[in-house]
């Protein structure tokens, strides 16, 4: 049994929207809850997929784990150490253990630096190395991400999307991380390149024993790379479990709709029945209701069951309950 | 009867830094018949969006260069949207690519802009990828739609136009249309905004609707709803549509005919059924694979993750190499360097001679030496 | 074999007719080279002035040759109403604005960069306070501030230039802040933090050196042009450098007295100097902006 490498406990992140000069200095303002009390753990050499619609807070989770943004409450435990409570100075040397691949292809690439310099910088971040070491390491990285050596002297804008993504991954690997948080790593890429990158992620995991948190809205890809999947809705995990099981047997109505919405399942002779499940799906602008289950306003089960009180009761927002062998669902009426 | 007939369209852009033409669209010929939906599939840089912009006359004189013929037929009148353009550009005699442009091409653009103003939005409407960016943020969606009605249809009366706009909002399944009528675009979610955008495009009752990646950037759940809506509109209203997407599933669902584009040219063109469902058995390295006719289409479809991949746990079949650089287009087949079905018999030709579109079967054209007659 | 397919592709030489598209590039080069000539001329003249390597003594009065035309009596640009050599006085006039101009630029760039980084990189309360501060500075007309300064202290060009520098701080601040926000939006800064780079490396190397240096250079050239304009106009009005110390502004002013007598050259020589110099700095900034920023965007068509 492999060891738990990362644990997130009751993580919360609120963003405050400041309005004027006075309220800003006093630190008052509107509060937006991006991540609302989520907990999960990641084991070594395991991939956890984080799925959800845009704005559900999945990227925020990734950035909070890396301490790119401070959490409002909750703990992040890496390798037995509570990193969320560390001072910046204490945390600095641990940065290399966890890396992030950003959705934006250009994020990691200074447009005015050659690829060689970009990689060298990353190699030298945690302790300067000799020229020879750096050279060997650069070659090693290029080999790992399957990039031609001739690209080293190029500037980022001279690369194609797939190559930029590879450089981004190489840069992250340069510091020998144990966890990679990949935030929509394929969404900016073409289909044919997407497949290359997905395969690369899988190869790297086998080779380097990496653990991934794979954030994506592309369900198929998440299903393909992940061992575990957590489905997020408006800042909360509503269902979590093994990837296969969530795909084949979703228990939360939201997950059910998410998976049935894969257009692929509807063939040329389309029958629109599966999509009808969603009711008024997509026609509302959704905001979190004041009370009760946050999914209730869009929930088909809620409507089918004639709006049961428990779903809108302020005291009973459903919590994640283990219903079947580590398959957790936050719903009063799991399917 | 075809509404739109593109013949040998070339759209290039002059790159100052590279001092050369980017050959975004390089000899495309397509047709759309009334009531039909033509899907254009391709990766980024394949020229699919530029084809659409060329039809709309939205290619600027500098640095854009255009050549070819776009025949557009409405109310029985046949027009060439690119009238006289071939007098302003010098084409190579051999492969028809643009060699040079006359300075006066700018005047032509100015002239044609005037012509296109009467067609754009009225006869050919377009839906863009980012609906919020393509609507005026300071005007309510209702007003934007009713203005489209008054501008482009015989209805000139304000109240009637409003009724018509409400009708279109209902057509695109916007809930409580009367309330939403007074919303501003920023108050709407992405999916709803795309619906409003479709309503606005349809409100002008165009002869042709061009949808450029209408579902990209929307959430999965919303995507399928928009696809459903478009499928319904297609069957109920019988609209003629050109649908551009990189998402093969969307194309599969909505299109009658499909053109697969790569590096500025059409590699495969035919009915959706022929291209996307007829798989052939090919023998490759003593292994029988079920593949699609064109190697590119085949590889593209294989690289999309499907249930088989997840269940069988087999790796995705990626297309090796990178998307074609449309400045330095190599001689020979554009897909040659990434192709996995080149065999010894045709390799020489693949490398040196660009294949033409070979006819196989009923109106099914394939640009590949495997299918040379 | 189909012979016609054998031709070479991607040859640039064929596209002779599109050369007119390159024109704008060349124009930028012309701007920049003109600007550089002016800048070099100003610097050289400044050095000449400091070491007193001058063709004539700027104060030497030659009553024999008053208001001499260019070339007359060995005076390359003629003499003024007291017979002083105009060329010499123009060279010495650079002393009036050169160092004060540099002071104004330094103030604007140093404080602008500091505030820009504070507001953009750390944001939050810094951002709010700095934004309000900038708005406050922007809301005062500059000339009023300068006159207040003169009234409160003395008509010293350095005092004036401090005000010019301060009033330019908000411009630089907002430019730097904007660039940082852009980088933030691209997750560039987060990516750099994630890899383990320290704040000072990110700020100095990645933000200021790689992404803001062109902005700063361009702001410096424009700031110098502004300082010259400010100095000359104040000296013209009599608030800046006082006679007999030469300044281009007071040269124009004193020459203007003789305009009606048909002696156009006296005031038009320094005026031309002002015009050409300011034009030079502006074109340099403009051209650099076009060339460097386009190169930054790289693949842009």
PDB file of C-alpha atoms in Angstrom, chain B residues 131-324:
ATOM      1  CA  UNK B 131     -20.528  35.267 -27.507  1.00  0.00           C
ATOM      2  CA  UNK B 132     -19.885  37.915 -24.870  1.00  0.00           C
ATOM      3  CA  UNK B 133     -17.201  39.567 -26.928  1.00  0.00           C
ATOM      4  CA  UNK B 134     -19.397  39.722 -29.995  1.00  0.00           C
ATOM      5  CA  UNK B 135     -22.382  41.423 -28.412  1.00  0.00           C
ATOM      6  CA  UNK B 136     -22.584  45.055 -27.461  1.00  0.00           C
ATOM      7  CA  UNK B 137     -22.240  45.105 -23.686  1.00  0.00           C
ATOM      8  CA  UNK B 138     -24.146  48.378 -23.314  1.00  0.00           C
ATOM      9  CA  UNK B 139     -27.356  47.366 -25.037  1.00  0.00           C
ATOM     10  CA  UNK B 140     -29.899  44.859 -23.754  1.00  0.00           C
ATOM     11  CA  UNK B 141     -30.027  41.599 -25.655  1.00  0.00           C
ATOM     12  CA  UNK B 142     -33.663  42.223 -26.510  1.00  0.00           C
ATOM     13  CA  UNK B 143     -32.865  45.508 -28.171  1.00  0.00           C
ATOM     14  CA  UNK B 144     -29.933  44.039 -30.028  1.00  0.00           C
ATOM     15  CA  UNK B 145     -32.122  41.317 -31.433  1.00  0.00           C
ATOM     16  CA  UNK B 146     -35.024  43.579 -32.355  1.00  0.00           C
ATOM     17  CA  UNK B 147     -32.603  45.938 -34.050  1.00  0.00           C
ATOM     18  CA  UNK B 148     -31.319  43.041 -36.101  1.00  0.00           C
ATOM     19  CA  UNK B 149     -34.927  42.307 -37.028  1.00  0.00           C
ATOM     20  CA  UNK B 150     -35.644  45.889 -38.079  1.00  0.00           C
ATOM     21  CA  UNK B 151     -32.410  46.215 -39.962  1.00  0.00           C
ATOM     22  CA  UNK B 152     -32.442  42.991 -41.880  1.00  0.00           C
ATOM     23  CA  UNK B 153     -36.056  41.923 -42.337  1.00  0.00           C
ATOM     24  CA  UNK B 154     -39.107  43.657 -43.820  1.00  0.00           C
ATOM     25  CA  UNK B 155     -40.436  44.282 -40.299  1.00  0.00           C
ATOM     26  CA  UNK B 156     -39.792  47.943 -39.521  1.00  0.00           C
ATOM     27  CA  UNK B 157     -42.332  48.632 -36.813  1.00  0.00           C
ATOM     28  CA  UNK B 158     -40.799  48.768 -33.356  1.00  0.00           C
ATOM     29  CA  UNK B 159     -43.485  46.812 -31.569  1.00  0.00           C
ATOM     30  CA  UNK B 160     -43.644  44.119 -34.192  1.00  0.00           C
ATOM     31  CA  UNK B 161     -39.870  43.856 -34.106  1.00  0.00           C
ATOM     32  CA  UNK B 162     -40.002  43.362 -30.362  1.00  0.00           C
ATOM     33  CA  UNK B 163     -42.567  40.620 -30.736  1.00  0.00           C
ATOM     34  CA  UNK B 164     -40.370  38.990 -33.341  1.00  0.00           C
ATOM     35  CA  UNK B 165     -37.343  39.267 -31.082  1.00  0.00           C
ATOM     36  CA  UNK B 166     -39.289  37.589 -28.284  1.00  0.00           C
ATOM     37  CA  UNK B 167     -40.269  34.885 -30.715  1.00  0.00           C
ATOM     38  CA  UNK B 168     -36.615  34.233 -31.500  1.00  0.00           C
ATOM     39  CA  UNK B 169     -35.641  34.224 -27.836  1.00  0.00           C
ATOM     40  CA  UNK B 170     -38.286  31.572 -27.298  1.00  0.00           C
ATOM     41  CA  UNK B 171     -37.033  29.658 -30.303  1.00  0.00           C
ATOM     42  CA  UNK B 172     -33.590  29.378 -28.733  1.00  0.00           C
ATOM     43  CA  UNK B 173     -35.200  28.168 -25.490  1.00  0.00           C
ATOM     44  CA  UNK B 174     -34.388  31.101 -23.310  1.00  0.00           C
ATOM     45  CA  UNK B 175     -36.472  30.712 -20.223  1.00  0.00           C
ATOM     46  CA  UNK B 176     -38.917  33.531 -19.433  1.00  0.00           C
ATOM     47  CA  UNK B 177     -37.876  35.390 -22.537  1.00  0.00           C
ATOM     48  CA  UNK B 178     -39.827  38.498 -21.604  1.00  0.00           C
ATOM     49  CA  UNK B 179     -37.709  38.952 -18.486  1.00  0.00           C
ATOM     50  CA  UNK B 180     -34.435  38.176 -20.209  1.00  0.00           C
ATOM     51  CA  UNK B 181     -35.317  40.622 -22.970  1.00  0.00           C
ATOM     52  CA  UNK B 182     -34.101  43.486 -20.810  1.00  0.00           C
ATOM     53  CA  UNK B 183     -30.890  41.810 -19.648  1.00  0.00           C
ATOM     54  CA  UNK B 184     -27.496  43.037 -20.643  1.00  0.00           C
ATOM     55  CA  UNK B 185     -25.055  40.465 -22.045  1.00  0.00           C
ATOM     56  CA  UNK B 186     -22.853  40.534 -18.953  1.00  0.00           C
ATOM     57  CA  UNK B 187     -25.794  39.485 -16.813  1.00  0.00           C
ATOM     58  CA  UNK B 188     -26.116  36.221 -18.696  1.00  0.00           C
ATOM     59  CA  UNK B 189     -24.223  33.000 -18.258  1.00  0.00           C
ATOM     60  CA  UNK B 190     -22.029  31.731 -21.089  1.00  0.00           C
ATOM     61  CA  UNK B 191     -24.592  29.259 -22.355  1.00  0.00           C
ATOM     62  CA  UNK B 192     -27.405  31.757 -22.261  1.00  0.00           C
ATOM     63  CA  UNK B 193     -25.316  34.345 -24.016  1.00  0.00           C
ATOM     64  CA  UNK B 194     -24.588  31.881 -26.792  1.00  0.00           C
ATOM     65  CA  UNK B 195     -28.323  31.279 -27.121  1.00  0.00           C
ATOM     66  CA  UNK B 196     -28.949  34.997 -27.382  1.00  0.00           C
ATOM     67  CA  UNK B 197     -26.220  35.209 -29.991  1.00  0.00           C
ATOM     68  CA  UNK B 198     -27.877  32.443 -32.008  1.00  0.00           C
ATOM     69  CA  UNK B 199     -31.213  34.234 -31.671  1.00  0.00           C
ATOM     70  CA  UNK B 200     -29.627  37.414 -32.950  1.00  0.00           C
ATOM     71  CA  UNK B 201     -28.104  35.630 -35.906  1.00  0.00           C
ATOM     72  CA  UNK B 202     -31.381  33.931 -36.760  1.00  0.00           C
ATOM     73  CA  UNK B 203     -33.390  37.120 -36.304  1.00  0.00           C
ATOM     74  CA  UNK B 204     -32.042  38.475 -39.572  1.00  0.00           C
ATOM     75  CA  UNK B 205     -33.371  35.340 -41.263  1.00  0.00           C
ATOM     76  CA  UNK B 206     -30.145  34.723 -43.129  1.00  0.00           C
ATOM     77  CA  UNK B 207     -29.805  32.380 -46.051  1.00  0.00           C
ATOM     78  CA  UNK B 208     -26.672  30.969 -44.506  1.00  0.00           C
ATOM     79  CA  UNK B 209     -25.556  30.709 -40.906  1.00  0.00           C
ATOM     80  CA  UNK B 210     -21.879  30.310 -40.140  1.00  0.00           C
ATOM     81  CA  UNK B 211     -21.143  28.997 -36.669  1.00  0.00           C
ATOM     82  CA  UNK B 212     -17.496  29.260 -35.701  1.00  0.00           C
ATOM     83  CA  UNK B 213     -16.767  26.960 -32.760  1.00  0.00           C
ATOM     84  CA  UNK B 214     -20.156  27.675 -31.154  1.00  0.00           C
ATOM     85  CA  UNK B 215     -19.554  25.298 -28.249  1.00  0.00           C
ATOM     86  CA  UNK B 216     -15.881  25.830 -27.523  1.00  0.00           C
ATOM     87  CA  UNK B 217     -15.190  27.444 -24.181  1.00  0.00           C
ATOM     88  CA  UNK B 218     -18.538  26.450 -22.716  1.00  0.00           C
ATOM     89  CA  UNK B 219     -18.864  23.888 -19.982  1.00  0.00           C
ATOM     90  CA  UNK B 220     -19.536  20.305 -20.965  1.00  0.00           C
ATOM     91  CA  UNK B 221     -23.101  20.377 -19.735  1.00  0.00           C
ATOM     92  CA  UNK B 222     -23.860  23.626 -21.530  1.00  0.00           C
ATOM     93  CA  UNK B 223     -22.140  22.398 -24.683  1.00  0.00           C
ATOM     94  CA  UNK B 224     -24.462  19.486 -25.084  1.00  0.00           C
ATOM     95  CA  UNK B 225     -27.438  21.765 -24.545  1.00  0.00           C
ATOM     96  CA  UNK B 226     -26.278  24.127 -27.273  1.00  0.00           C
ATOM     97  CA  UNK B 227     -25.725  21.207 -29.615  1.00  0.00           C
ATOM     98  CA  UNK B 228     -29.221  19.960 -28.829  1.00  0.00           C
ATOM     99  CA  UNK B 229     -30.608  23.379 -29.568  1.00  0.00           C
ATOM    100  CA  UNK B 230     -28.804  23.627 -32.870  1.00  0.00           C
ATOM    101  CA  UNK B 231     -29.963  20.149 -33.870  1.00  0.00           C
ATOM    102  CA  UNK B 232     -33.518  21.169 -33.131  1.00  0.00           C
ATOM    103  CA  UNK B 233     -33.286  24.487 -34.935  1.00  0.00           C
ATOM    104  CA  UNK B 234     -31.881  22.644 -37.902  1.00  0.00           C
ATOM    105  CA  UNK B 235     -34.757  20.220 -38.131  1.00  0.00           C
ATOM    106  CA  UNK B 236     -37.506  22.716 -37.280  1.00  0.00           C
ATOM    107  CA  UNK B 237     -36.380  25.754 -39.244  1.00  0.00           C
ATOM    108  CA  UNK B 238     -34.363  24.005 -41.914  1.00  0.00           C
ATOM    109  CA  UNK B 239     -31.512  26.464 -41.724  1.00  0.00           C
ATOM    110  CA  UNK B 240     -28.497  26.166 -43.952  1.00  0.00           C
ATOM    111  CA  UNK B 241     -25.408  26.124 -41.851  1.00  0.00           C
ATOM    112  CA  UNK B 242     -21.691  25.990 -42.010  1.00  0.00           C
ATOM    113  CA  UNK B 243     -20.407  24.635 -38.737  1.00  0.00           C
ATOM    114  CA  UNK B 244     -16.778  25.023 -37.834  1.00  0.00           C
ATOM    115  CA  UNK B 245     -15.451  22.970 -34.984  1.00  0.00           C
ATOM    116  CA  UNK B 246     -12.496  21.010 -33.808  1.00  0.00           C
ATOM    117  CA  UNK B 247     -14.844  18.828 -31.837  1.00  0.00           C
ATOM    118  CA  UNK B 248     -15.616  15.801 -33.950  1.00  0.00           C
ATOM    119  CA  UNK B 249     -18.487  14.767 -31.725  1.00  0.00           C
ATOM    120  CA  UNK B 250     -20.292  18.012 -32.383  1.00  0.00           C
ATOM    121  CA  UNK B 251     -19.708  17.653 -36.116  1.00  0.00           C
ATOM    122  CA  UNK B 252     -20.902  14.055 -36.032  1.00  0.00           C
ATOM    123  CA  UNK B 253     -24.090  15.093 -34.377  1.00  0.00           C
ATOM    124  CA  UNK B 254     -25.061  18.030 -36.539  1.00  0.00           C
ATOM    125  CA  UNK B 255     -23.603  17.780 -40.009  1.00  0.00           C
ATOM    126  CA  UNK B 256     -24.780  16.298 -43.278  1.00  0.00           C
ATOM    127  CA  UNK B 257     -21.552  16.884 -45.122  1.00  0.00           C
ATOM    128  CA  UNK B 258     -18.084  17.224 -43.718  1.00  0.00           C
ATOM    129  CA  UNK B 259     -14.849  18.743 -44.910  1.00  0.00           C
ATOM    130  CA  UNK B 260     -11.725  17.779 -43.027  1.00  0.00           C
ATOM    131  CA  UNK B 261      -9.165  20.552 -43.262  1.00  0.00           C
ATOM    132  CA  UNK B 262      -5.469  20.427 -42.587  1.00  0.00           C
ATOM    133  CA  UNK B 263      -2.813  23.032 -43.230  1.00  0.00           C
ATOM    134  CA  UNK B 264      -5.053  25.195 -45.374  1.00  0.00           C
ATOM    135  CA  UNK B 265      -6.497  22.542 -47.635  1.00  0.00           C
ATOM    136  CA  UNK B 266      -9.384  20.141 -47.599  1.00  0.00           C
ATOM    137  CA  UNK B 267      -8.083  16.623 -47.115  1.00  0.00           C
ATOM    138  CA  UNK B 268     -11.398  14.836 -47.179  1.00  0.00           C
ATOM    139  CA  UNK B 269     -14.795  15.985 -48.324  1.00  0.00           C
ATOM    140  CA  UNK B 270     -18.009  14.052 -48.432  1.00  0.00           C
ATOM    141  CA  UNK B 271     -21.105  13.090 -46.536  1.00  0.00           C
ATOM    142  CA  UNK B 272     -20.769  12.823 -42.778  1.00  0.00           C
ATOM    143  CA  UNK B 273     -21.836   9.214 -42.922  1.00  0.00           C
ATOM    144  CA  UNK B 274     -19.104   8.287 -45.361  1.00  0.00           C
ATOM    145  CA  UNK B 275     -16.361  10.125 -43.544  1.00  0.00           C
ATOM    146  CA  UNK B 276     -17.149   9.610 -39.910  1.00  0.00           C
ATOM    147  CA  UNK B 277     -18.789   6.237 -39.712  1.00  0.00           C
ATOM    148  CA  UNK B 278     -17.621   4.111 -42.607  1.00  0.00           C
ATOM    149  CA  UNK B 279     -14.536   2.430 -41.334  1.00  0.00           C
ATOM    150  CA  UNK B 280     -12.466   0.248 -43.573  1.00  0.00           C
ATOM    151  CA  UNK B 281     -10.201  -2.568 -42.660  1.00  0.00           C
ATOM    152  CA  UNK B 282      -6.616  -1.794 -43.386  1.00  0.00           C
ATOM    153  CA  UNK B 283      -3.676  -4.021 -43.061  1.00  0.00           C
ATOM    154  CA  UNK B 284      -0.686  -2.359 -41.553  1.00  0.00           C
ATOM    155  CA  UNK B 285       2.365  -4.265 -40.391  1.00  0.00           C
ATOM    156  CA  UNK B 286       0.412  -7.517 -40.461  1.00  0.00           C
ATOM    157  CA  UNK B 287      -2.153  -6.150 -38.118  1.00  0.00           C
ATOM    158  CA  UNK B 288      -5.678  -5.544 -39.148  1.00  0.00           C
ATOM    159  CA  UNK B 289      -6.969  -2.196 -37.961  1.00  0.00           C
ATOM    160  CA  UNK B 290     -10.331  -0.697 -38.467  1.00  0.00           C
ATOM    161  CA  UNK B 291      -9.636   2.738 -39.743  1.00  0.00           C
ATOM    162  CA  UNK B 292     -11.293   5.572 -41.545  1.00  0.00           C
ATOM    163  CA  UNK B 293     -10.568   6.302 -45.164  1.00  0.00           C
ATOM    164  CA  UNK B 294      -8.169   9.195 -44.911  1.00  0.00           C
ATOM    165  CA  UNK B 295      -5.132   8.647 -42.692  1.00  0.00           C
ATOM    166  CA  UNK B 296      -5.526  12.083 -41.124  1.00  0.00           C
ATOM    167  CA  UNK B 297      -9.224  11.702 -40.342  1.00  0.00           C
ATOM    168  CA  UNK B 298      -8.427   8.321 -38.970  1.00  0.00           C
ATOM    169  CA  UNK B 299      -5.641   9.553 -36.747  1.00  0.00           C
ATOM    170  CA  UNK B 300      -7.685  12.533 -35.613  1.00  0.00           C
ATOM    171  CA  UNK B 301     -10.587  10.355 -34.566  1.00  0.00           C
ATOM    172  CA  UNK B 302      -8.265   7.930 -32.838  1.00  0.00           C
ATOM    173  CA  UNK B 303      -6.683  10.670 -30.770  1.00  0.00           C
ATOM    174  CA  UNK B 304      -9.998  11.690 -29.236  1.00  0.00           C
ATOM    175  CA  UNK B 305     -10.408   9.808 -25.987  1.00  0.00           C
ATOM    176  CA  UNK B 306     -13.398   7.514 -26.099  1.00  0.00           C
ATOM    177  CA  UNK B 307     -14.949   4.946 -23.842  1.00  0.00           C
ATOM    178  CA  UNK B 308     -12.791   2.255 -25.380  1.00  0.00           C
ATOM    179  CA  UNK B 309      -9.665   3.978 -24.197  1.00  0.00           C
ATOM    180  CA  UNK B 310     -10.921   4.284 -20.683  1.00  0.00           C
ATOM    181  CA  UNK B 311     -12.233   0.749 -20.449  1.00  0.00           C
ATOM    182  CA  UNK B 312      -9.446  -0.970 -22.319  1.00  0.00           C
ATOM    183  CA  UNK B 313      -6.950   1.233 -20.536  1.00  0.00           C
ATOM    184  CA  UNK B 314      -4.921   1.464 -23.716  1.00  0.00           C
ATOM    185  CA  UNK B 315      -2.948   4.630 -24.399  1.00  0.00           C
ATOM    186  CA  UNK B 316      -4.343   7.285 -26.648  1.00  0.00           C
ATOM    187  CA  UNK B 317      -3.103   7.130 -30.180  1.00  0.00           C
ATOM    188  CA  UNK B 318      -1.455  10.463 -30.655  1.00  0.00           C
ATOM    189  CA  UNK B 319      -0.547  11.895 -34.032  1.00  0.00           C
ATOM    190  CA  UNK B 320       3.178  12.342 -33.851  1.00  0.00           C
ATOM    191  CA  UNK B 321       4.763  15.633 -34.770  1.00  0.00           C
ATOM    192  CA  UNK B 322       3.221  19.049 -34.844  1.00  0.00           C
ATOM    193  CA  UNK B 323       0.516  20.948 -36.608  1.00  0.00           C
ATOM    194  CA  UNK B 324       1.696  22.093 -40.024  1.00  0.00           C
TER     195      UNK B 324
END
